[in-house]
Every structure is written in structure tokens, then in C-alpha cells.
XYZ file of C-alpha atoms in Angstrom:
313
model
C 29.434 -85.710 -17.055
C 31.729 -83.367 -18.997
C 29.086 -80.670 -19.405
C 28.657 -79.869 -15.717
C 32.309 -79.141 -14.836
C 32.592 -77.025 -17.977
C 29.641 -74.876 -16.916
C 31.039 -74.586 -13.402
C 34.342 -73.332 -14.731
C 32.610 -70.858 -17.007
C 30.512 -69.573 -14.110
C 33.585 -69.242 -11.908
C 35.402 -67.334 -14.664
C 32.506 -64.884 -15.012
C 32.454 -64.330 -11.259
C 36.195 -63.639 -11.221
C 35.853 -61.199 -14.111
C 32.997 -59.380 -12.357
C 35.017 -59.177 -9.148
C 38.016 -57.795 -11.045
C 35.883 -55.140 -12.761
C 34.332 -54.089 -9.437
C 37.758 -53.788 -7.857
C 39.032 -51.737 -10.789
C 36.033 -49.376 -10.608
C 36.546 -48.926 -6.885
C 40.199 -48.027 -7.374
C 39.349 -45.539 -10.104
C 36.711 -43.864 -7.938
C 39.082 -43.580 -4.986
C 41.755 -42.100 -7.188
C 39.370 -39.483 -8.674
C 38.007 -38.469 -5.283
C 41.488 -38.166 -3.904
C 42.540 -35.942 -6.754
C 39.451 -33.731 -6.333
C 40.060 -33.486 -2.609
C 43.640 -32.465 -3.239
C 42.736 -29.870 -5.868
C 39.827 -28.275 -3.942
C 41.971 -26.650 -1.208
C 44.250 -25.148 -3.850
C 41.300 -23.658 -5.695
C 39.844 -22.394 -2.425
C 43.163 -20.766 -1.569
C 43.594 -19.248 -5.020
C 40.051 -17.847 -5.346
C 40.386 -14.975 -2.816
C 43.730 -13.957 -4.267
C 42.228 -13.800 -7.755
C 39.221 -11.838 -6.495
C 41.460 -9.339 -4.712
C 43.597 -8.996 -7.836
C 40.531 -8.326 -9.969
C 39.123 -5.757 -7.517
C 42.365 -4.035 -6.673
C 44.290 -4.276 -9.907
C 46.841 -6.851 -8.700
C 48.459 -8.240 -5.572
C 49.485 -5.756 -2.950
C 47.095 -2.950 -4.197
C 43.671 -4.140 -3.028
C 42.792 -1.462 -0.444
C 44.365 1.499 -2.250
C 42.720 0.626 -5.565
C 39.328 0.370 -3.877
C 39.814 3.815 -2.383
C 40.940 5.348 -5.705
C 38.005 3.930 -7.703
C 35.533 6.761 -6.828
C 38.191 9.360 -7.621
C 38.815 7.725 -11.003
C 35.080 7.721 -11.767
C 34.803 11.374 -10.790
C 37.776 12.257 -12.983
C 36.207 10.398 -15.895
C 32.957 12.335 -15.432
C 34.709 15.682 -15.221
C 36.820 15.010 -18.296
C 33.995 13.349 -20.203
C 32.115 14.925 -23.114
C 29.435 17.478 -22.309
C 31.023 18.714 -19.076
C 32.836 21.712 -20.575
C 29.757 23.913 -20.679
C 29.686 27.321 -22.368
C 27.763 29.703 -20.114
C 26.770 33.312 -20.685
C 26.549 34.780 -17.182
C 24.920 38.087 -16.275
C 24.209 39.803 -12.987
C 22.112 42.734 -11.772
C 22.811 44.732 -8.645
C 21.034 47.593 -6.914
C 22.903 49.507 -4.213
C 22.009 52.341 -1.891
C 24.652 54.929 -0.972
C 24.856 58.377 0.616
C 27.367 59.448 -2.046
C 26.300 58.126 -5.436
C 29.295 59.483 -7.365
C 31.819 57.995 -4.924
C 30.026 54.632 -5.023
C 30.124 54.628 -8.829
C 33.848 55.384 -8.753
C 34.456 52.524 -6.298
C 32.508 50.114 -8.480
C 34.426 51.160 -11.576
C 37.762 50.726 -9.787
C 36.869 47.196 -8.637
C 35.907 46.178 -12.162
C 39.074 47.616 -13.692
C 41.197 45.859 -11.063
C 39.627 42.535 -12.062
C 40.524 43.038 -15.717
C 37.104 44.287 -16.824
C 35.823 47.513 -18.303
C 32.855 49.867 -18.132
C 30.582 49.764 -21.130
C 28.040 52.484 -20.360
C 27.645 54.922 -17.477
C 25.099 57.502 -16.394
C 25.892 59.213 -13.094
C 23.941 61.998 -11.382
C 23.646 63.299 -7.845
C 20.796 61.011 -6.875
C 21.304 57.933 -9.063
C 23.805 56.147 -11.253
C 23.526 53.395 -13.854
C 26.582 51.373 -14.933
C 26.945 48.534 -17.417
C 30.128 46.641 -16.608
C 31.958 43.695 -18.173
C 34.294 41.409 -16.212
C 35.996 38.078 -17.003
C 33.542 35.277 -16.349
C 35.913 33.408 -14.043
C 36.112 36.517 -11.813
C 32.416 37.370 -11.722
C 31.768 35.852 -8.301
C 34.812 37.578 -6.784
C 33.794 40.962 -8.201
C 30.225 40.572 -6.948
C 31.543 39.658 -3.511
C 33.614 42.869 -3.414
C 30.748 45.020 -4.662
C 28.356 43.642 -2.058
C 30.650 43.740 0.978
C 29.415 47.246 1.880
C 32.265 49.274 0.464
C 30.222 50.603 -2.470
C 26.884 50.753 -0.688
C 24.076 48.753 0.859
C 22.686 45.926 -1.228
C 19.017 46.430 -2.070
C 18.516 43.909 -4.818
C 20.687 41.309 -6.480
C 20.197 38.762 -9.259
C 22.192 36.411 -11.469
C 21.481 34.465 -14.627
C 23.401 31.831 -16.599
C 22.456 30.819 -20.141
C 23.909 27.619 -21.559
C 25.085 28.220 -25.140
C 27.088 25.009 -25.525
C 24.843 23.647 -28.256
C 24.926 26.941 -30.146
C 28.714 27.049 -29.940
C 29.096 23.473 -31.204
C 26.584 24.114 -33.986
C 28.369 27.274 -35.141
C 31.765 25.552 -35.097
C 30.407 22.688 -37.177
C 28.804 25.073 -39.672
C 32.030 27.060 -39.965
C 33.978 23.917 -40.867
C 31.340 22.840 -43.375
C 31.194 26.282 -44.957
C 34.972 26.471 -45.290
C 35.084 23.072 -46.991
C 32.273 24.125 -49.334
C 34.062 27.374 -50.163
C 37.275 25.502 -50.976
C 35.393 23.224 -53.363
C 33.814 26.165 -55.172
C 37.178 27.919 -55.448
C 38.605 24.755 -56.989
C 35.821 24.850 -59.555
C 36.658 28.493 -60.261
C 40.272 27.562 -60.976
C 39.121 25.065 -63.592
C 36.509 27.307 -65.220
C 37.031 28.115 -68.913
C 34.132 30.208 -70.237
C 33.243 33.714 -69.065
C 29.631 32.875 -68.053
C 30.907 29.958 -65.995
C 33.498 32.158 -64.295
C 30.906 34.839 -63.499
C 28.482 32.293 -62.046
C 31.122 30.597 -59.890
C 32.475 33.944 -58.653
C 28.977 34.934 -57.580
C 28.672 31.663 -55.661
C 32.083 32.224 -54.054
C 31.016 35.713 -52.928
C 27.795 34.373 -51.434
C 29.524 31.607 -49.523
C 32.236 33.961 -48.286
C 29.525 36.255 -46.892
C 27.875 33.302 -45.114
C 31.239 32.257 -43.686
C 31.931 35.777 -42.394
C 28.495 35.861 -40.769
C 29.175 32.546 -39.038
C 32.584 33.725 -37.861
C 31.067 36.922 -36.460
C 28.432 34.895 -34.613
C 31.109 32.599 -33.221
C 33.109 35.599 -32.007
C 30.029 37.084 -30.332
C 29.328 33.828 -28.527
C 32.948 33.512 -27.456
C 32.959 37.101 -26.198
C 29.732 36.611 -24.254
C 31.143 33.467 -22.648
C 34.493 35.045 -21.834
C 33.107 38.308 -20.387
C 30.130 38.556 -18.039
C 27.913 41.621 -17.871
C 26.975 43.314 -14.601
C 24.250 45.965 -14.546
C 24.549 48.136 -11.432
C 22.036 50.716 -10.221
C 23.089 53.064 -7.412
C 20.523 55.297 -5.699
C 20.558 57.582 -2.704
C 20.201 55.761 0.571
C 17.116 57.822 1.490
C 15.322 56.979 -1.774
C 12.515 54.394 -1.532
C 13.462 50.999 -2.868
C 10.017 50.334 -4.322
C 7.376 52.958 -4.867
C 4.330 52.108 -2.760
C 0.845 52.868 -4.107
C -1.064 55.612 -2.383
C -3.849 54.679 0.006
C -7.277 54.400 -1.582
C -9.446 57.357 -0.497
C -13.173 56.952 -1.067
C -14.306 60.311 0.417
C -16.472 62.879 -1.398
C -13.534 65.215 -1.966
C -11.484 62.416 -3.465
C -14.349 61.516 -5.790
C -14.765 65.188 -6.731
C -11.047 65.482 -7.455
C -11.153 62.332 -9.555
C -14.162 63.660 -11.462
C -12.470 67.001 -12.064
C -9.347 65.207 -13.333
C -11.538 63.166 -15.653
C -13.270 66.314 -16.915
C -9.951 67.988 -17.601
C -8.697 64.894 -19.370
C -11.826 64.686 -21.529
C -11.734 68.441 -22.209
C -8.107 68.242 -23.231
C -8.921 65.380 -25.572
C -11.794 67.337 -27.147
C -9.580 70.390 -27.611
C -6.917 68.266 -29.255
C -9.500 66.820 -31.645
C -10.814 70.329 -32.446
C -7.305 71.600 -33.035
C -6.634 68.677 -35.355
C -9.869 69.133 -37.350
C -9.981 72.957 -37.421
C -7.563 73.500 -40.361
C -9.479 71.045 -42.498
C -12.793 72.643 -41.490
C -11.523 76.109 -42.441
C -10.375 74.832 -45.808
C -13.710 73.107 -46.403
C -15.574 76.316 -45.454
C -13.515 78.367 -47.910
C -14.147 75.893 -50.724
C -17.865 75.820 -49.890
C -18.062 79.600 -49.931
C -16.429 79.747 -53.390
C -18.795 77.089 -54.735
C -21.803 78.923 -53.314
C -20.736 82.219 -54.915
C -20.274 80.547 -58.285
C -23.718 78.981 -58.116
C -25.387 82.277 -57.217
C -23.635 84.082 -60.060
C -24.663 81.373 -62.523
C -28.300 81.568 -61.431
C -28.312 85.396 -61.748
C -26.919 85.319 -65.293
C -29.293 82.633 -66.584
C -32.520 84.845 -66.820
C -30.600 87.609 -68.612
C -29.427 85.187 -71.285
C -32.936 83.813 -71.877
C -34.536 87.307 -72.023
C -32.172 88.739 -74.652
C -33.752 87.028 -77.769
C -37.264 88.113 -76.741
C -36.274 91.824 -76.783
C -34.740 91.495 -80.296
């Protein structure tokens, strides 16, 4: 009788505990979902602002920063390593003019006005050859003035650019290394005590100084070639042919006869040259042979007389 009510109370207690736990779990779930629902709109509202700040560099600069990004990349490329190239630029120009001397004077004046100079000139009535040097940054402007028709009609034009950046960097690096090496050897010379040691170190100092001077001269040549561009100008009379055209091929009998006669003269001239070259040696050989022959004949004539003399005695 006492066991049954006790079990009923225990069962009722378990049911109440289970109900309480279920209610507590439901409240916790509602609270968490409510908090997530409240936080989600804030995150959704903050996300675009953060994205704009990251893309544009901060609030209020989104569009302008996006527009300036390509310019910044271009500036970084221009100012980056390897862009400052060292170029040796040269140009060739052929002009036709009715007055070659006047055209040469005009060309020289344009080069001098641009800060250049004339290196070598050869001017005649029918042609002129000029080697000119102008600052590299003014090469295009000078070429534009020389080809605008004032100095003559352009017949041929060419340009070339050689990149010597690697050579320049290499020479600069070698100059620094050589200077450091020379300083070390000079320090050894200051601490030398014996005469043989001093002589040996001085010889090494002289050798390294010569190498350093050679490197410095090469660096100066490269710098000069980069700073000044060379223009080679040829000026010819306007009525002179630009390119010599080969004569028409003539296969007639007279042409063949003329070609044969030219060949005969060429061969005859060659034979005469050979004869003229050999003739002095042949004359000398003939003279020597004549002397040898005379000596032999005289020896043979005297031999019987010598053998006959004892028999008569």
C-alpha cells in the first residue's frame, strides 16, 4: 500500500523536472534566436561600409580612390626598378638638295642651335657627309627640323636604339668593387715593413689603379654615348640617282664580243703583271747560270792540259 503512492510521487516529480527542463531549453533558444536576429541587421548594415572603406581607403573617399588606383599603379611602374633605361640612340639621314653646301650649312646650324656639335664633315659640290652629335633628349626634335624640307628632300631615314643599361650597372658595380679593393691594398702598403713586401704591394697597387682607370674610362664612354646621340647625314644633288640601277642584260653578239674582249684584256694584263713580277728573278737566274756555265767550260778545257804535262816530261 505504501509502495504505490511513493512510485506515483516519484513519477510525477520526474515529469515536472522534464517539463521544467523543456521550458528552460525553449526560453534559451528563443533568447539566442532573438539576439541573432537583432545582430544580423547591424552586421548587414556595417558590411558595405567596411567594404567601401577597404576599397576606397576610408569613408567619404570611395569613388575618388577607385579612380586614382590606376594612376597609382602607373606611377609605381614608372618609378619602379628597371624603367630608367640607358639607351644609345643613333640616326642616319639621306637628303637631296639643289645646293649641297647650303643644305650642309643649314644642318650644321640646326644641330648647333640644339646644343650639339659637328664631329666630322666632308662637303663638295655634289655631295656632303656630316657626322653630328646632339643631346639625346633633343634627337627627335632635331630630326623633325632636318626632315621638314628646309635642308632638302628626305630620301632615306633610319634610327637605332641600343640598350646599355646592363653594361652601365655592371661597370658601376665593378668600379665600386675595384675602389674598395684598391683601398685595402693601400692599407696593406701602409703597414708594410720590408723592401720586397713594399715593392710587391706597390706593383699590385699600380695594377689595380690601371684597372680602375680603364673602368672609369669605359663608364665615361657609356655615359657620353647615352647623353649624346649621333646623326650621320648624307646630302647629294637632287638630280643624282638615289640607288644605282643595274644595266640591262644584253645577250647580242656584239655584247658577247665586247665581254670576250674585256676578258682577254683582263687575262693579258694579268699575264703581263706576272711576267713583270718574275722577269727580275729570271734575269738574275740567267746571269748566275751563265757564270756557272763559263766556269764549267774553263775547268773542262784545263783538265786535259794538266794530265798531258807529266807524259811530256
